[in-house]
XYZ file of N, CA and C in Angstrom:
150
model
N 14.529 -34.602 -108.107
C 13.709 -33.479 -107.766
C 13.718 -32.535 -109.034
N 12.595 -32.503 -109.780
C 12.590 -31.758 -110.977
C 12.432 -30.274 -110.681
N 13.091 -29.499 -111.518
C 13.006 -28.028 -111.360
C 12.120 -27.626 -112.614
N 10.922 -26.987 -112.293
C 9.975 -26.666 -113.280
C 9.509 -27.835 -114.095
N 9.539 -29.007 -113.493
C 9.131 -30.234 -114.038
C 9.911 -30.666 -115.326
N 10.922 -29.981 -115.611
C 11.637 -30.232 -116.925
C 12.950 -30.787 -116.745
N 13.913 -30.051 -115.998
C 15.198 -30.423 -115.695
C 15.382 -30.977 -114.268
N 16.093 -32.157 -114.258
C 16.306 -32.722 -113.026
C 17.397 -31.827 -112.262
N 17.354 -31.979 -110.920
C 18.288 -31.310 -110.087
C 19.641 -31.472 -110.447
N 20.020 -32.787 -110.523
C 21.413 -33.158 -110.802
C 21.771 -32.579 -112.161
N 21.037 -32.680 -113.236
C 21.416 -32.183 -114.477
C 21.544 -30.681 -114.541
N 20.775 -29.982 -113.664
C 20.773 -28.604 -113.780
C 21.944 -27.917 -112.862
N 22.588 -28.808 -112.179
C 23.692 -28.262 -111.215
C 24.800 -27.553 -112.110
N 24.893 -27.892 -113.416
C 25.922 -27.273 -114.190
C 25.646 -25.843 -114.422
N 24.435 -25.441 -114.299
C 24.017 -24.139 -114.598
C 23.944 -23.225 -113.333
N 24.219 -23.781 -112.225
C 24.154 -23.167 -110.936
C 25.591 -22.680 -110.429
N 25.489 -21.557 -109.710
C 26.821 -21.027 -109.130
C 27.145 -21.790 -107.791
N 26.154 -22.371 -107.085
C 26.327 -23.047 -105.840
C 26.504 -24.551 -106.148
N 27.186 -25.281 -105.179
C 27.338 -26.742 -105.286
C 25.929 -27.364 -104.945
N 25.805 -28.641 -105.431
C 24.513 -29.277 -105.048
C 24.410 -29.396 -103.548
N 25.531 -29.688 -102.843
C 25.620 -29.827 -101.321
C 25.048 -28.534 -100.670
N 25.585 -27.329 -101.173
C 25.275 -26.109 -100.667
C 23.639 -25.815 -100.904
N 23.368 -26.186 -102.009
C 21.860 -25.978 -102.348
C 20.921 -26.803 -101.513
N 21.364 -28.001 -101.137
C 20.626 -28.776 -100.207
C 20.595 -28.203 -98.871
N 21.636 -27.575 -98.361
C 21.622 -26.894 -97.024
C 20.770 -25.713 -97.057
N 20.763 -24.959 -98.203
C 19.821 -23.854 -98.292
C 18.365 -24.274 -98.320
N 18.113 -25.409 -98.999
C 16.741 -25.844 -99.155
C 16.217 -26.337 -97.705
N 17.105 -27.071 -97.081
C 16.684 -27.495 -95.682
C 16.408 -26.324 -94.742
N 17.230 -25.407 -94.769
C 17.022 -24.179 -93.941
C 15.782 -23.415 -94.325
N 15.555 -23.311 -95.547
C 14.519 -22.506 -96.098
C 13.107 -23.188 -95.799
N 13.121 -24.542 -95.669
C 12.014 -25.292 -95.377
C 11.425 -24.858 -93.998
N 12.337 -24.386 -93.153
C 11.893 -24.139 -91.751
C 11.210 -22.852 -91.695
N 11.267 -22.048 -92.811
C 10.683 -20.764 -92.877
C 9.400 -20.809 -93.707
N 9.002 -21.826 -94.259
C 7.844 -21.934 -95.233
C 6.621 -21.612 -94.418
N 5.625 -21.033 -94.877
C 5.504 -20.562 -96.293
C 5.958 -19.071 -96.450
N 6.339 -18.383 -95.484
C 6.617 -16.939 -95.561
C 7.984 -16.633 -96.021
N 9.021 -17.559 -95.870
C 10.305 -17.444 -96.304
C 10.980 -16.091 -95.989
N 11.322 -15.814 -94.660
C 12.019 -14.773 -94.175
C 13.438 -14.781 -94.701
N 13.761 -14.040 -95.779
C 15.038 -14.141 -96.314
C 16.165 -13.684 -95.373
N 15.884 -12.652 -94.646
C 16.954 -12.252 -93.746
C 17.223 -13.333 -92.719
N 16.269 -13.943 -92.130
C 16.545 -15.053 -91.196
C 17.251 -16.236 -91.846
N 16.811 -16.575 -93.071
C 17.490 -17.711 -93.852
C 18.953 -17.337 -94.097
N 19.195 -16.149 -94.420
C 20.629 -15.694 -94.653
C 21.520 -15.739 -93.434
N 20.798 -15.306 -92.309
C 21.463 -15.331 -91.003
C 21.843 -16.826 -90.612
N 20.888 -17.684 -90.850
C 21.222 -19.104 -90.422
C 22.258 -19.648 -91.395
N 22.180 -19.358 -92.677
C 23.211 -19.843 -93.651
C 24.581 -19.323 -93.262
N 24.689 -18.071 -92.772
C 26.088 -17.628 -92.351
C 26.551 -18.387 -91.253
N 25.772 -18.888 -90.310
C 26.183 -19.744 -89.152
C 26.720 -21.075 -89.744
N 26.218 -21.497 -90.939
C 26.611 -22.866 -91.610
C 28.021 -22.718 -92.164
N 28.376 -21.485 -92.590
C 29.542 -21.458 -93.295
C 30.818 -21.534 -92.503
């Protein structure tokens, strides 16, 4: 999955603070809130995952 069409997700993981696994969880949860992306609801759901 390219980020900005330049760097692959796996290659860019070294630049990220979160693990690839955690980012996948965030992405899957965020998809449920598209296209408006309610950040508070996403964070609340993420806190249940931890």
